[in-house]
Short mmCIF file of C-alpha atoms and ligand atoms in Angstrom, two decimals:
data_model
loop_
_atom_site.label_atom_id
_atom_site.label_comp_id
_atom_site.label_asym_id
_atom_site.label_seq_id
_atom_site.Cartn_x
_atom_site.Cartn_y
_atom_site.Cartn_z
CA MET C 189 -113.05 66.89 114.76
CA ARG C 190 -110.45 69.11 115.57
CA SER C 191 -107.59 68.68 113.97
CA ASP C 192 -104.17 70.53 114.00
CA THR C 193 -103.85 69.04 110.45
CA TYR C 194 -106.44 69.48 107.16
CA HIS C 195 -106.33 67.24 104.33
CA LEU C 196 -108.94 67.16 102.40
CA GLY C 197 -109.91 66.08 99.03
CA LEU C 198 -112.61 65.27 96.37
CA LEU C 199 -113.82 61.96 94.87
CA GLY C 200 -115.04 62.33 91.75
CA TRP C 201 -114.99 61.86 87.97
CA PRO C 202 -114.05 63.83 85.96
CA LEU C 203 -112.53 66.64 87.65
CA ARG C 204 -111.39 69.32 85.42
CA TYR C 205 -112.49 72.11 85.82
CA SER C 206 -112.99 71.74 90.14
CA LEU C 207 -113.17 74.77 91.57
CA SER C 208 -112.94 72.95 95.27
CA PRO C 209 -109.20 73.06 95.11
CA ASP C 210 -109.26 76.69 95.25
CA ILE C 211 -112.22 77.58 97.24
CA HIS C 212 -110.42 75.02 100.10
CA THR C 213 -106.85 75.98 100.57
CA ALA C 214 -108.03 79.99 100.54
CA ALA C 215 -110.41 78.88 103.26
CA LEU C 216 -107.75 77.36 105.02
CA GLN C 217 -104.95 79.82 103.96
CA ALA C 218 -107.73 82.26 105.44
CA LEU C 219 -108.03 81.28 108.52
CA ASP C 220 -104.84 80.24 109.35
CA LEU C 221 -105.28 76.12 109.01
CA ASP C 222 -102.71 74.17 108.09
CA GLY C 223 -103.87 71.57 105.99
CA ASP C 224 -104.40 70.75 101.76
CA TYR C 225 -107.03 70.04 99.21
CA HIS C 226 -106.13 67.40 96.67
CA LEU C 227 -108.63 66.47 93.49
CA LEU C 228 -108.70 62.38 94.04
CA PRO C 229 -109.94 60.65 90.26
CA MET C 230 -112.37 58.03 90.80
CA PRO C 231 -113.73 56.79 87.95
CA PRO C 232 -116.97 54.70 88.01
CA PHE C 233 -117.42 51.92 88.87
CA PRO C 234 -116.63 49.09 88.68
CA ALA C 235 -113.01 50.02 87.85
CA GLY C 236 -113.21 52.99 90.58
CA GLU C 237 -114.25 50.82 93.43
CA ALA C 238 -110.19 50.29 95.22
CA THR C 239 -109.29 53.75 94.74
CA LEU C 240 -112.64 54.25 96.92
CA ILE C 241 -111.67 51.40 99.64
CA GLY C 242 -108.96 52.72 99.66
CA VAL C 243 -109.39 56.76 100.38
CA LEU C 244 -112.04 55.36 102.90
CA GLU C 245 -108.97 53.87 103.99
CA ARG C 246 -106.60 56.56 104.45
CA MET C 247 -109.20 58.91 106.14
CA ARG C 248 -110.45 56.28 108.40
CA ARG C 249 -106.45 56.01 109.24
CA GLY C 250 -107.21 59.53 110.82
CA GLU C 251 -104.29 60.54 107.26
CA LEU C 252 -107.69 62.35 105.23
CA GLN C 253 -109.53 64.42 107.98
CA GLY C 254 -112.16 65.48 105.04
CA LEU C 255 -113.65 64.92 101.81
CA ASN C 256 -116.19 65.21 99.21
CA VAL C 257 -117.49 63.87 96.90
CA THR C 258 -119.49 64.57 93.33
CA VAL C 259 -120.49 63.59 89.70
CA PRO C 260 -120.75 60.69 88.97
CA HIS C 261 -120.79 58.88 93.46
CA LYS C 262 -122.87 61.19 95.07
CA GLN C 263 -125.19 58.00 95.65
CA MET C 264 -123.25 54.81 95.35
CA ILE C 265 -120.86 55.51 98.56
CA LEU C 266 -124.23 55.57 100.91
CA ASP C 267 -123.12 51.77 101.42
CA TYR C 268 -119.17 52.50 102.19
CA LEU C 269 -119.92 54.56 104.71
CA ASP C 270 -120.72 54.21 108.78
CA ARG C 271 -123.53 56.42 109.14
CA LEU C 272 -125.55 58.92 107.51
CA THR C 273 -127.29 62.79 109.06
CA PRO C 274 -130.95 63.57 108.50
CA ALA C 275 -129.88 65.23 105.88
CA ALA C 276 -127.77 63.13 103.71
CA GLY C 277 -130.43 59.82 104.94
CA ALA C 278 -133.45 61.58 104.30
CA ILE C 279 -132.02 63.01 100.87
CA GLY C 280 -130.04 59.83 99.77
CA ALA C 281 -127.01 60.90 98.36
CA VAL C 282 -124.16 62.63 100.20
CA ASN C 283 -121.60 65.61 99.49
CA VAL C 284 -119.11 65.50 102.54
CA ILE C 285 -117.97 62.78 104.48
CA PHE C 286 -115.99 63.70 107.89
CA ARG C 287 -115.06 61.50 110.86
CA GLU C 288 -116.96 61.33 114.19
CA GLY C 289 -115.08 59.00 116.47
CA GLU C 290 -114.53 55.97 114.60
CA ASP C 291 -116.96 56.50 111.77
CA LEU C 292 -117.56 58.14 108.86
CA VAL C 293 -120.49 59.96 108.52
CA GLY C 294 -122.04 60.83 104.86
CA ASP C 295 -123.44 64.46 105.16
CA ASN C 296 -125.53 66.85 102.17
CA THR C 297 -124.86 69.87 102.18
CA ASP C 298 -126.28 70.76 98.32
CA ARG C 299 -129.38 70.98 99.93
CA ASP C 300 -129.77 73.51 102.11
CA GLY C 301 -126.41 75.56 100.21
CA PHE C 302 -128.81 74.89 97.42
CA LEU C 303 -131.68 76.57 99.28
CA LYS C 304 -130.08 79.63 100.71
CA ASP C 305 -128.57 80.55 96.93
CA LEU C 306 -132.11 80.54 95.69
CA GLU C 307 -133.39 82.77 98.45
CA THR C 308 -130.27 84.90 97.98
CA THR C 309 -130.71 85.50 94.47
CA LEU C 310 -134.19 84.74 92.80
CA SER C 311 -136.38 84.49 95.79
CA PRO C 312 -138.78 83.22 94.01
CA ALA C 313 -143.01 82.33 96.26
CA VAL C 314 -143.14 79.10 96.94
CA GLY C 315 -145.54 77.63 93.18
CA GLY C 316 -144.40 74.24 91.32
CA GLY C 317 -141.04 73.57 90.73
CA LEU C 318 -140.07 71.59 87.08
CA VAL C 319 -135.80 69.87 88.09
CA LEU C 320 -134.15 68.89 85.10
CA GLY C 321 -132.63 65.71 86.29
CA ALA C 322 -133.27 63.14 88.35
CA GLY C 323 -129.18 62.49 90.00
CA GLY C 324 -127.93 63.28 93.34
CA ALA C 325 -128.21 66.56 92.53
CA ALA C 326 -131.25 66.84 91.61
CA ARG C 327 -132.43 64.78 94.94
CA ALA C 328 -130.73 67.43 96.73
CA VAL C 329 -132.92 70.36 95.02
CA ALA C 330 -136.65 68.25 95.01
CA HIS C 331 -135.93 67.22 98.39
CA GLY C 332 -135.26 71.01 99.94
CA LEU C 333 -138.33 72.71 97.39
CA CYS C 334 -140.24 69.96 98.94
CA GLU C 335 -139.54 70.67 101.91
CA LEU C 336 -140.62 74.18 101.49
CA GLY C 337 -143.87 73.37 100.27
CA TRP C 338 -143.58 73.71 96.40
CA ARG C 339 -145.43 71.19 93.80
CA VAL C 340 -141.82 69.36 92.14
CA TRP C 341 -141.54 67.52 88.73
CA ILE C 342 -138.84 65.48 87.96
CA ALA C 343 -138.38 65.34 84.34
CA ALA C 344 -135.55 62.44 83.75
CA ARG C 345 -134.44 60.52 80.77
CA GLN C 346 -134.46 58.01 82.97
CA LEU C 347 -137.96 57.11 85.04
CA SER C 348 -136.83 54.69 86.85
CA ARG C 349 -134.20 56.46 88.75
CA ALA C 350 -136.67 59.47 88.72
CA GLY C 351 -139.86 57.28 90.21
CA ASP C 352 -137.54 55.53 93.17
CA PHE C 353 -137.06 58.78 94.51
CA VAL C 354 -140.33 60.07 93.88
CA ASP C 355 -141.91 57.04 96.29
CA VAL C 356 -138.59 57.82 99.23
CA LEU C 357 -139.83 61.48 99.03
CA ARG C 358 -143.60 59.66 99.57
CA GLU C 359 -143.29 57.66 102.17
CA GLN C 360 -141.90 60.90 103.77
CA GLY C 361 -145.01 63.22 103.30
CA PHE C 362 -143.99 65.06 100.52
CA GLN C 363 -147.49 63.84 98.13
CA SER C 364 -146.95 66.50 95.66
CA VAL C 365 -144.21 65.12 94.13
CA SER C 366 -144.15 63.48 90.09
CA VAL C 367 -142.23 62.42 87.36
CA LEU C 368 -141.96 62.89 84.21
CA PRO C 369 -139.79 61.59 80.83
CA LEU C 370 -137.45 64.58 80.13
CA GLU C 371 -138.97 65.36 76.16
CA THR C 372 -140.13 68.55 74.82
CA ASP C 373 -144.21 67.58 74.77
CA GLU C 374 -144.02 66.24 78.69
CA ILE C 375 -142.66 69.44 79.82
CA GLU C 376 -145.14 72.02 77.48
CA SER C 377 -147.96 70.29 79.62
CA ILE C 378 -146.69 71.78 83.06
CA SER C 379 -145.33 74.62 81.92
CA SER C 380 -147.97 76.64 82.28
CA VAL C 381 -147.49 75.69 85.74
CA CYS C 382 -144.34 75.67 86.50
CA THR C 383 -142.57 78.77 87.79
CA LEU C 384 -139.08 77.78 88.73
CA VAL C 385 -137.03 75.43 86.96
CA VAL C 386 -134.08 73.89 87.10
CA ASN C 387 -131.72 72.90 85.77
CA ALA C 388 -129.99 69.42 87.62
CA THR C 389 -127.95 67.97 84.66
CA PRO C 390 -124.56 68.52 83.93
CA VAL C 391 -126.18 69.65 80.29
CA GLY C 392 -124.45 73.03 79.85
CA MET C 393 -121.33 72.88 81.63
CA ALA C 394 -118.18 73.00 80.70
CA PRO C 395 -116.33 71.37 77.71
CA GLN C 396 -120.37 71.43 76.36
CA THR C 397 -121.22 74.72 76.64
CA GLU C 398 -123.38 75.50 73.48
CA ALA C 399 -126.19 72.95 74.70
CA SER C 400 -129.01 73.70 76.69
CA PRO C 401 -131.39 70.57 79.07
CA TRP C 402 -133.78 72.51 77.61
CA PRO C 403 -136.26 71.57 74.59
CA SER C 404 -135.06 73.63 71.22
CA THR C 405 -138.36 74.15 71.12
CA LEU C 406 -140.60 75.08 73.51
CA ALA C 407 -140.13 77.77 75.41
CA LEU C 408 -139.68 78.68 78.56
CA PRO C 409 -142.53 79.10 81.25
CA LEU C 410 -143.53 82.56 81.16
CA GLY C 411 -143.09 84.38 84.53
CA ALA C 412 -140.69 81.58 85.68
CA SER C 413 -137.05 82.15 87.64
CA VAL C 414 -133.98 79.38 87.07
CA TYR C 415 -131.62 78.37 88.24
CA ASP C 416 -128.91 76.13 86.74
CA LEU C 417 -126.90 74.48 89.34
CA VAL C 418 -123.90 74.33 86.64
CA TYR C 419 -121.40 77.33 87.10
CA ILE C 420 -118.89 77.29 84.88
CA PRO C 421 -119.85 78.78 82.07
CA GLU C 422 -120.65 81.53 84.29
CA GLU C 423 -123.67 81.61 81.99
CA THR C 424 -124.77 78.98 79.83
CA MET C 425 -126.97 78.48 77.57
CA LEU C 426 -130.01 78.17 79.39
CA THR C 427 -129.67 81.37 81.92
CA LYS C 428 -129.03 82.96 78.02
CA ALA C 429 -132.29 81.43 76.71
CA ALA C 430 -134.01 83.16 80.34
CA SER C 431 -132.75 86.47 80.07
CA LYS C 432 -133.15 86.81 76.81
CA ALA C 433 -136.80 85.88 77.79
CA GLY C 434 -136.76 88.71 80.25
CA LEU C 435 -136.77 86.03 83.65
CA PRO C 436 -134.82 85.97 86.55
CA ALA C 437 -132.15 83.69 86.13
CA THR C 438 -128.81 82.33 87.82
CA THR C 439 -126.42 79.90 87.27
CA GLY C 440 -124.67 77.46 90.58
CA LEU C 441 -121.84 79.81 91.77
CA GLY C 442 -123.18 80.82 94.52
CA MET C 443 -124.57 77.19 95.62
CA LEU C 444 -120.97 76.19 95.10
CA ILE C 445 -119.59 78.87 97.76
CA GLU C 446 -122.39 78.02 100.08
CA GLN C 447 -121.99 74.24 100.27
CA ALA C 448 -118.51 73.97 100.02
CA ALA C 449 -118.33 76.95 103.57
CA LEU C 450 -120.89 74.23 104.82
CA SER C 451 -118.78 71.47 103.86
CA PHE C 452 -115.66 72.75 105.36
CA GLU C 453 -117.21 74.14 108.63
CA ARG C 454 -118.14 70.22 109.37
CA TRP C 455 -114.09 70.00 108.68
CA THR C 456 -112.89 72.13 110.84
CA GLY C 457 -115.82 73.43 113.68
CA GLN C 458 -114.79 76.98 112.14
CA PRO C 459 -116.89 79.85 110.32
CA ALA C 460 -116.16 79.53 106.84
CA PRO C 461 -115.00 82.99 105.20
CA ARG C 462 -117.30 82.82 102.23
CA THR C 463 -116.00 86.63 100.54
CA VAL C 464 -112.89 84.82 100.24
CA LEU C 465 -114.09 81.76 99.37
CA ARG C 466 -116.12 83.55 96.29
CA GLN C 467 -113.11 85.31 95.17
CA ALA C 468 -111.30 82.15 94.88
CA ALA C 469 -113.57 80.61 92.57
CA LEU C 470 -114.24 83.69 90.63
CA GLU C 471 -110.28 83.94 91.27
CA ALA C 472 -110.21 80.66 89.41
CA MET C 473 -113.18 80.25 86.60
CA ALA C 474 -111.41 83.07 85.41
CA SER C 475 -107.88 80.89 84.90
CA THR C 476 -109.85 78.12 83.69
CA GLN C 477 -111.59 81.17 80.84
CA ARG C 478 -108.03 82.38 79.67
CA MET C 479 -107.14 78.45 79.15
CA GLY C 480 -109.98 78.17 76.80
CA GLY C 481 -111.39 75.71 79.24
CA ALA C 482 -114.66 76.90 79.59
P1 LIG N 552 -125.24 62.97 88.68
O1 LIG N 552 -125.51 61.79 89.46
O2 LIG N 552 -124.58 62.30 87.27
O3 LIG N 552 -127.28 63.10 87.96
C1 LIG N 552 -127.08 63.41 86.83
C2 LIG N 552 -128.04 63.96 86.16
O4 LIG N 552 -128.19 64.45 84.94
C3 LIG N 552 -128.59 62.26 85.86
O5 LIG N 552 -130.07 62.58 85.94
C4 LIG N 552 -128.26 62.15 84.73
O6 LIG N 552 -130.15 61.71 83.86
C5 LIG N 552 -128.84 63.08 83.41
N1 LIG N 552 -128.06 63.52 82.34
C6 LIG N 552 -127.04 63.52 82.01
N2 LIG N 552 -126.87 63.73 80.63
C7 LIG N 552 -126.94 64.07 80.95
C8 LIG N 552 -127.97 64.36 78.88
N3 LIG N 552 -127.19 64.53 78.26
N4 LIG N 552 -129.48 65.36 79.33
C9 LIG N 552 -130.32 64.69 80.18
N5 LIG N 552 -130.07 63.87 81.42
C10 LIG N 552 -128.68 63.87 81.21
O7 LIG N 552 -124.92 64.41 88.85
P2 LIG N 552 -124.75 65.27 90.30
O8 LIG N 552 -124.30 65.42 91.23
O9 LIG N 552 -126.35 64.81 90.51
O10 LIG N 552 -124.97 66.71 89.16
C11 LIG N 552 -125.58 67.09 88.25
C12 LIG N 552 -124.76 68.00 88.20
O11 LIG N 552 -125.39 69.41 88.56
C13 LIG N 552 -123.85 68.71 87.61
O12 LIG N 552 -123.09 69.41 86.55
C14 LIG N 552 -122.41 69.32 88.65
O13 LIG N 552 -121.77 69.72 88.26
C15 LIG N 552 -123.80 70.73 88.99
N6 LIG N 552 -123.61 70.99 90.74
C16 LIG N 552 -123.74 71.66 91.00
C17 LIG N 552 -123.68 72.01 92.28
C18 LIG N 552 -123.43 73.59 92.97
O14 LIG N 552 -122.63 73.29 93.57
N7 LIG N 552 -123.62 74.62 92.35
C19 LIG N 552 -124.30 70.82 93.30
C20 LIG N 552 -124.03 69.84 92.79
C21 LIG N 552 -124.58 69.69 91.17
P3 LIG N 552 -129.28 59.71 83.95
O15 LIG N 552 -129.63 58.88 84.98
O16 LIG N 552 -129.67 59.01 82.66
O17 LIG N 552 -127.82 59.24 83.03
#
């Protein structure tokens, strides 16, 4: 929906390390668009529900033109929206909200952001993908890999949460997907057929930069590529371990930029200046590090 002014924001908790205000403010300025992007802290439910209802009301009144949604709300937000795009419906998670007519529409740009950056940075051949975590981001990643024909394992500490999603994937015709506990022996049992490891948990993200989601006693799969969705710090314990083992690895900055660019395009209808977005993110990361945050 075209607008004269773009009041945008991010719903999530905690939001201390978010780069989104820097990225989207830079995009608005580069395109000479009037607007702003604010952090909208929303605690987990039930405490956050009043905030959510208030923010969505503002959007319905036209006071907000676009929202991003992040940890831990990407799944519960579905119940508060009028419609979902096919991507958001298939994945069962929303990271972007825009208005179409009177409707608040939930979309998912994490999946396409991940796939584009995976191809750009690591371009692995289709094989066996192990996804660590079973939250909103893991759903987007697993769905994208399934669509490309990967054999996918979802390793989670809550098997029921991951199992529900695997049922959804199977209903969509993706049969080569299963769940396993996020435990050393279980991961070891499939390690030899794993050609891609994706961290979709927050483990390793600032301020817990000394932690890794990969079991400390287990070697990374031989010949695998490693994609860590965490983007602060620039290198995580997981990507450092991968590099040390001679494996191609990346953190999630490229995905962050691409999902943001796709969000911006949904809200404004204009092509997002991706180099500007990346530069803004890098500058914000440098200042976060100067503050000792990451
Ligand atoms: P989420 O919905 O809260 O899900 C987090 C998942 O990680 C859940 O399965 C959770 O397990 C698991 N988890 C949390 N702490 C864990 C721990 N200590 N050990 C093992 N598993 C743990 O969050 P999300 O939206 O999926 O995001 C996950 C991460 O991806 C975040 O760090 C986020 O910043 C990052 N991300 C990056 C991008 C990007 O563009 N680069 C995009 C999206 C997300 P339980 O269900 O048991 O709690």
